[in-house]
Amino acid sequence: MEVLKERKEFDLKAMMTSEFPEVRLEQAQPFMELMMQYRCALMEVETKLNVLNAEFAMKNNRNPFESIKSRIKSPISILEKLHRKGYELSAESIEKNLADIAGIRVICSFPDDIYATAKLLTQQDDITVLEVKDYIKNPKENGYRSLHLILEIPIFLSEQKKNMKVEVQFRTIAMDFWASLEHKLKYKKNIVNPEEISKELKECAEASAALDLRMQALRDRIEADQK
């Protein structure tokens, strides 16, 4: 009975002061149910993307996606973000204030595939676009490029229909490669001349963006010759 009682409790303030807050969070029944709902939302969006990929491949004789990766934010990351932003520590607060609990990263072959696929996805009548951040047309200061969408999609449970938020990031292979390495280098300690490193990283981002456009132009030439 004590174990069952503990699983039903959801006192995040107590969790934050405990030795292993993420473990206590994972054992809380409301949190477990919410994470299950986010996983269902991920499955819905992944299915839509896979259908678009299959149709695109049939019509154009090539796949627009190199890979699709999904993840649910870890309990400790959720707690830290709620605490850092000063939000209430509750299941309702997680759902209301955090839009990146469920995330999908779509790696595309070319930049125009990103916009074509994003348009097809967001035009579907059961998807609501809550936010768009285009870091491809407007890169971040450090050179980061990606298209970020916050979507709302319904899931159908046994007793209810519920709208859930999912973050979808679209990148090319070059954008993803740069972002992965930049993330690793950013957390290195005792870096000599960090300003110089930041400058070189930005130059690498610009070079990779130029490569994306050059490869896209080559693809267009080849397809035009075939026609």
CSV table of C-alpha atoms in Angstrom, one decimal:
chain,number,residue,atom,x,y,z
A,1,MET,CA,0.0,0.0,0.0
A,2,GLU,CA,2.9,2.4,0.8
A,3,VAL,CA,4.4,1.8,-2.7
A,4,LEU,CA,1.0,2.5,-4.3
A,5,LYS,CA,0.5,5.6,-2.2
A,6,GLU,CA,4.0,6.9,-3.2
A,7,ARG,CA,3.2,6.4,-6.9
A,8,LYS,CA,0.1,8.4,-6.7
A,9,GLU,CA,1.7,11.4,-5.0
A,10,PHE,CA,3.0,14.2,-7.1
A,11,ASP,CA,4.8,16.7,-4.8
A,12,LEU,CA,7.5,18.1,-7.1
A,13,LYS,CA,8.7,20.5,-4.4
A,14,ALA,CA,9.6,17.6,-2.2
A,15,MET,CA,11.2,15.9,-5.2
A,16,MET,CA,13.5,18.9,-5.9
A,17,THR,CA,14.9,18.7,-2.4
A,18,SER,CA,15.3,14.9,-2.4
A,19,GLU,CA,18.6,13.2,-3.2
A,20,PHE,CA,17.3,11.7,-6.5
A,21,PRO,CA,14.4,13.9,-7.7
A,22,GLU,CA,14.2,12.4,-11.1
A,23,VAL,CA,13.6,8.9,-9.6
A,24,ARG,CA,10.7,10.1,-7.5
A,25,LEU,CA,9.3,12.0,-10.4
A,26,GLU,CA,9.3,8.9,-12.6
A,27,GLN,CA,7.4,7.0,-9.9
A,28,ALA,CA,4.6,9.6,-9.7
A,29,GLN,CA,1.4,8.4,-11.4
A,30,PRO,CA,0.3,11.7,-13.0
A,31,PHE,CA,3.8,12.2,-14.4
A,32,MET,CA,3.8,8.6,-15.9
A,33,GLU,CA,0.4,9.2,-17.5
A,34,LEU,CA,1.5,12.5,-19.0
A,35,MET,CA,4.7,11.0,-20.4
A,36,MET,CA,2.6,8.2,-21.9
A,37,GLN,CA,0.4,10.8,-23.6
A,38,TYR,CA,3.5,12.6,-25.0
A,39,ARG,CA,4.8,9.3,-26.4
A,40,CYS,CA,1.4,8.8,-28.1
A,41,ALA,CA,1.7,12.3,-29.7
A,42,LEU,CA,5.2,11.4,-30.9
A,43,MET,CA,3.8,8.3,-32.6
A,44,GLU,CA,1.1,10.3,-34.3
A,45,VAL,CA,3.5,12.8,-35.8
A,46,GLU,CA,6.1,10.2,-36.7
A,47,THR,CA,3.4,8.3,-38.6
A,48,LYS,CA,2.5,11.4,-40.5
A,49,LEU,CA,6.1,12.0,-41.4
A,50,ASN,CA,6.6,8.5,-42.6
A,51,VAL,CA,3.5,8.6,-44.8
A,52,LEU,CA,4.8,11.9,-46.4
A,53,ASN,CA,8.2,10.3,-46.9
A,54,ALA,CA,6.7,7.3,-48.6
A,55,GLU,CA,4.5,9.5,-50.9
A,56,PHE,CA,7.3,11.8,-51.7
A,57,ALA,CA,9.6,8.9,-52.6
A,58,MET,CA,6.9,7.5,-54.9
A,59,LYS,CA,6.3,10.8,-56.8
A,60,ASN,CA,9.9,12.0,-57.0
A,61,ASN,CA,11.9,8.8,-56.9
A,62,ARG,CA,13.9,9.8,-53.9
A,63,ASN,CA,13.4,10.2,-50.1
A,64,PRO,CA,13.4,13.7,-48.6
A,65,PHE,CA,14.4,12.3,-45.2
A,66,GLU,CA,17.7,10.8,-44.2
A,67,SER,CA,16.4,10.0,-40.7
A,68,ILE,CA,13.7,10.7,-38.1
A,69,LYS,CA,14.7,10.7,-34.4
A,70,SER,CA,12.3,11.2,-31.5
A,71,ARG,CA,12.8,11.6,-27.7
A,72,ILE,CA,11.0,12.5,-24.5
A,73,LYS,CA,12.7,15.0,-22.3
A,74,SER,CA,14.3,13.4,-19.3
A,75,PRO,CA,12.7,13.9,-15.8
A,76,ILE,CA,15.7,15.7,-14.4
A,77,SER,CA,15.8,18.1,-17.4
A,78,ILE,CA,12.1,18.8,-16.9
A,79,LEU,CA,12.6,19.6,-13.3
A,80,GLU,CA,15.6,21.8,-14.0
A,81,LYS,CA,13.7,23.8,-16.7
A,82,LEU,CA,10.6,24.3,-14.5
A,83,HIS,CA,12.8,25.4,-11.6
A,84,ARG,CA,15.0,27.7,-13.9
A,85,LYS,CA,12.0,29.5,-15.4
A,86,GLY,CA,10.2,29.9,-12.1
A,87,TYR,CA,7.2,27.8,-13.1
A,88,GLU,CA,5.0,25.9,-10.7
A,89,LEU,CA,6.2,22.4,-10.0
A,90,SER,CA,3.2,20.3,-11.1
A,91,ALA,CA,2.0,18.1,-13.9
A,92,GLU,CA,-0.3,20.8,-15.1
A,93,SER,CA,2.6,23.3,-15.2
A,94,ILE,CA,4.6,20.8,-17.3
A,95,GLU,CA,1.8,20.5,-19.9
A,96,LYS,CA,1.0,24.3,-19.9
A,97,ASN,CA,4.5,25.8,-19.9
A,98,LEU,CA,6.9,23.4,-21.6
A,99,ALA,CA,6.5,22.9,-25.3
A,100,ASP,CA,9.6,20.7,-25.9
A,101,ILE,CA,8.8,17.6,-23.7
A,102,ALA,CA,8.1,15.5,-26.9
A,103,GLY,CA,10.6,16.2,-29.6
A,104,ILE,CA,11.2,15.0,-33.2
A,105,ARG,CA,14.3,15.8,-35.3
A,106,VAL,CA,13.9,15.3,-39.0
A,107,ILE,CA,17.1,15.2,-41.0
A,108,CYS,CA,16.5,16.1,-44.6
A,109,SER,CA,18.7,15.8,-47.7
A,110,PHE,CA,18.4,19.3,-49.0
A,111,PRO,CA,17.1,22.7,-47.6
A,112,ASP,CA,14.1,22.9,-50.0
A,113,ASP,CA,13.0,19.4,-48.7
A,114,ILE,CA,12.7,21.0,-45.3
A,115,TYR,CA,10.3,23.6,-46.3
A,116,ALA,CA,8.3,21.4,-48.7
A,117,THR,CA,7.8,18.7,-46.0
A,118,ALA,CA,7.1,21.2,-43.2
A,119,LYS,CA,4.4,22.8,-45.4
A,120,LEU,CA,2.8,19.4,-46.2
A,121,LEU,CA,2.8,18.4,-42.5
A,122,THR,CA,1.4,21.7,-41.1
A,123,GLN,CA,-1.4,21.8,-43.7
A,124,GLN,CA,-3.0,18.7,-42.3
A,125,ASP,CA,-6.3,19.6,-40.8
A,126,ASP,CA,-5.7,17.9,-37.4
A,127,ILE,CA,-2.5,19.8,-36.8
A,128,THR,CA,-2.3,23.3,-35.2
A,129,VAL,CA,0.9,25.3,-35.6
A,130,LEU,CA,1.6,27.1,-32.3
A,131,GLU,CA,5.0,28.6,-33.1
A,132,VAL,CA,7.5,28.7,-35.9
A,133,LYS,CA,11.2,29.6,-35.5
A,134,ASP,CA,13.1,29.7,-38.7
A,135,TYR,CA,16.8,29.6,-37.8
A,136,ILE,CA,17.7,28.7,-41.5
A,137,LYS,CA,16.6,32.1,-42.9
A,138,ASN,CA,17.5,33.8,-39.7
A,139,PRO,CA,20.5,31.9,-38.1
A,140,LYS,CA,21.4,32.3,-34.5
A,141,GLU,CA,24.4,34.5,-33.6
A,142,ASN,CA,26.6,31.4,-33.3
A,143,GLY,CA,25.6,30.1,-36.7
A,144,TYR,CA,23.0,27.5,-35.7
A,145,ARG,CA,20.5,26.7,-38.4
A,146,SER,CA,17.3,24.7,-38.1
A,147,LEU,CA,13.6,25.0,-38.6
A,148,HIS,CA,11.7,24.7,-35.3
A,149,LEU,CA,7.9,24.0,-35.2
A,150,ILE,CA,5.7,23.7,-32.1
A,151,LEU,CA,2.7,21.7,-33.1
A,152,GLU,CA,-0.5,20.6,-31.4
A,153,ILE,CA,-1.9,17.3,-32.3
A,154,PRO,CA,-4.9,15.3,-30.9
A,155,ILE,CA,-4.4,11.8,-29.4
A,156,PHE,CA,-7.3,9.5,-28.9
A,157,LEU,CA,-7.3,7.7,-25.5
A,158,SER,CA,-9.9,5.2,-24.3
A,159,GLU,CA,-11.9,7.9,-22.5
A,160,GLN,CA,-10.9,11.2,-24.1
A,161,LYS,CA,-9.5,13.1,-27.0
A,162,LYS,CA,-6.6,15.3,-25.9
A,163,ASN,CA,-4.4,17.9,-27.7
A,164,MET,CA,-0.7,17.5,-27.1
A,165,LYS,CA,2.3,19.6,-28.0
A,166,VAL,CA,5.2,18.3,-30.0
A,167,GLU,CA,8.3,20.1,-31.1
A,168,VAL,CA,9.6,19.2,-34.6
A,169,GLN,CA,13.1,20.3,-35.8
A,170,PHE,CA,14.0,20.1,-39.4
A,171,ARG,CA,17.7,20.1,-40.4
A,172,THR,CA,19.9,19.1,-43.3
A,173,ILE,CA,22.7,16.6,-42.7
A,174,ALA,CA,25.2,19.5,-42.7
A,175,MET,CA,23.2,21.5,-40.2
A,176,ASP,CA,22.8,18.5,-37.9
A,177,PHE,CA,26.6,17.6,-38.1
A,178,TRP,CA,27.5,21.2,-37.2
A,179,ALA,CA,25.0,21.4,-34.3
A,180,SER,CA,26.2,18.1,-32.9
A,181,LEU,CA,29.8,19.1,-32.8
A,182,GLU,CA,29.1,22.7,-31.6
A,183,HIS,CA,27.1,21.2,-28.7
A,184,LYS,CA,30.1,19.0,-27.7
A,185,LEU,CA,32.6,21.8,-28.0
A,186,LYS,CA,30.5,24.3,-26.1
A,187,TYR,CA,30.7,22.3,-22.9
A,188,LYS,CA,34.5,21.9,-23.0
A,189,LYS,CA,36.2,23.5,-20.0
A,190,ASN,CA,39.3,25.7,-20.0
A,191,ILE,CA,39.1,26.7,-23.6
A,192,VAL,CA,41.9,29.0,-24.7
A,193,ASN,CA,40.7,31.9,-26.8
A,194,PRO,CA,36.9,31.1,-26.7
A,195,GLU,CA,36.1,34.2,-28.9
A,196,GLU,CA,38.4,32.8,-31.7
A,197,ILE,CA,36.7,29.3,-31.4
A,198,SER,CA,33.3,30.9,-31.6
A,199,LYS,CA,34.3,32.9,-34.7
A,200,GLU,CA,35.6,29.7,-36.4
A,201,LEU,CA,32.5,27.8,-35.5
A,202,LYS,CA,30.4,30.5,-37.1
A,203,GLU,CA,32.5,30.4,-40.3
A,204,CYS,CA,32.1,26.6,-40.4
A,205,ALA,CA,28.3,27.1,-40.1
A,206,GLU,CA,28.3,29.5,-43.0
A,207,ALA,CA,30.5,27.1,-45.1
A,208,SER,CA,28.1,24.2,-44.4
A,209,ALA,CA,25.1,26.3,-45.4
A,210,ALA,CA,26.9,27.2,-48.6
A,211,LEU,CA,27.6,23.5,-49.2
A,212,ASP,CA,23.9,22.7,-48.7
A,213,LEU,CA,22.9,25.2,-51.4
A,214,ARG,CA,25.6,24.1,-53.8
A,215,MET,CA,24.5,20.4,-53.5
A,216,GLN,CA,20.9,21.4,-53.9
A,217,ALA,CA,21.8,23.2,-57.1
A,218,LEU,CA,23.7,20.2,-58.4
A,219,ARG,CA,20.7,18.0,-57.7
A,220,ASP,CA,18.5,20.4,-59.7
A,221,ARG,CA,20.9,20.3,-62.6
A,222,ILE,CA,21.0,16.5,-62.6
A,223,GLU,CA,17.2,16.3,-62.4
A,224,ALA,CA,16.8,18.8,-65.2
A,225,ASP,CA,19.2,16.8,-67.4
A,226,GLN,CA,17.2,13.6,-66.8
A,227,LYS,CA,14.0,15.3,-67.8
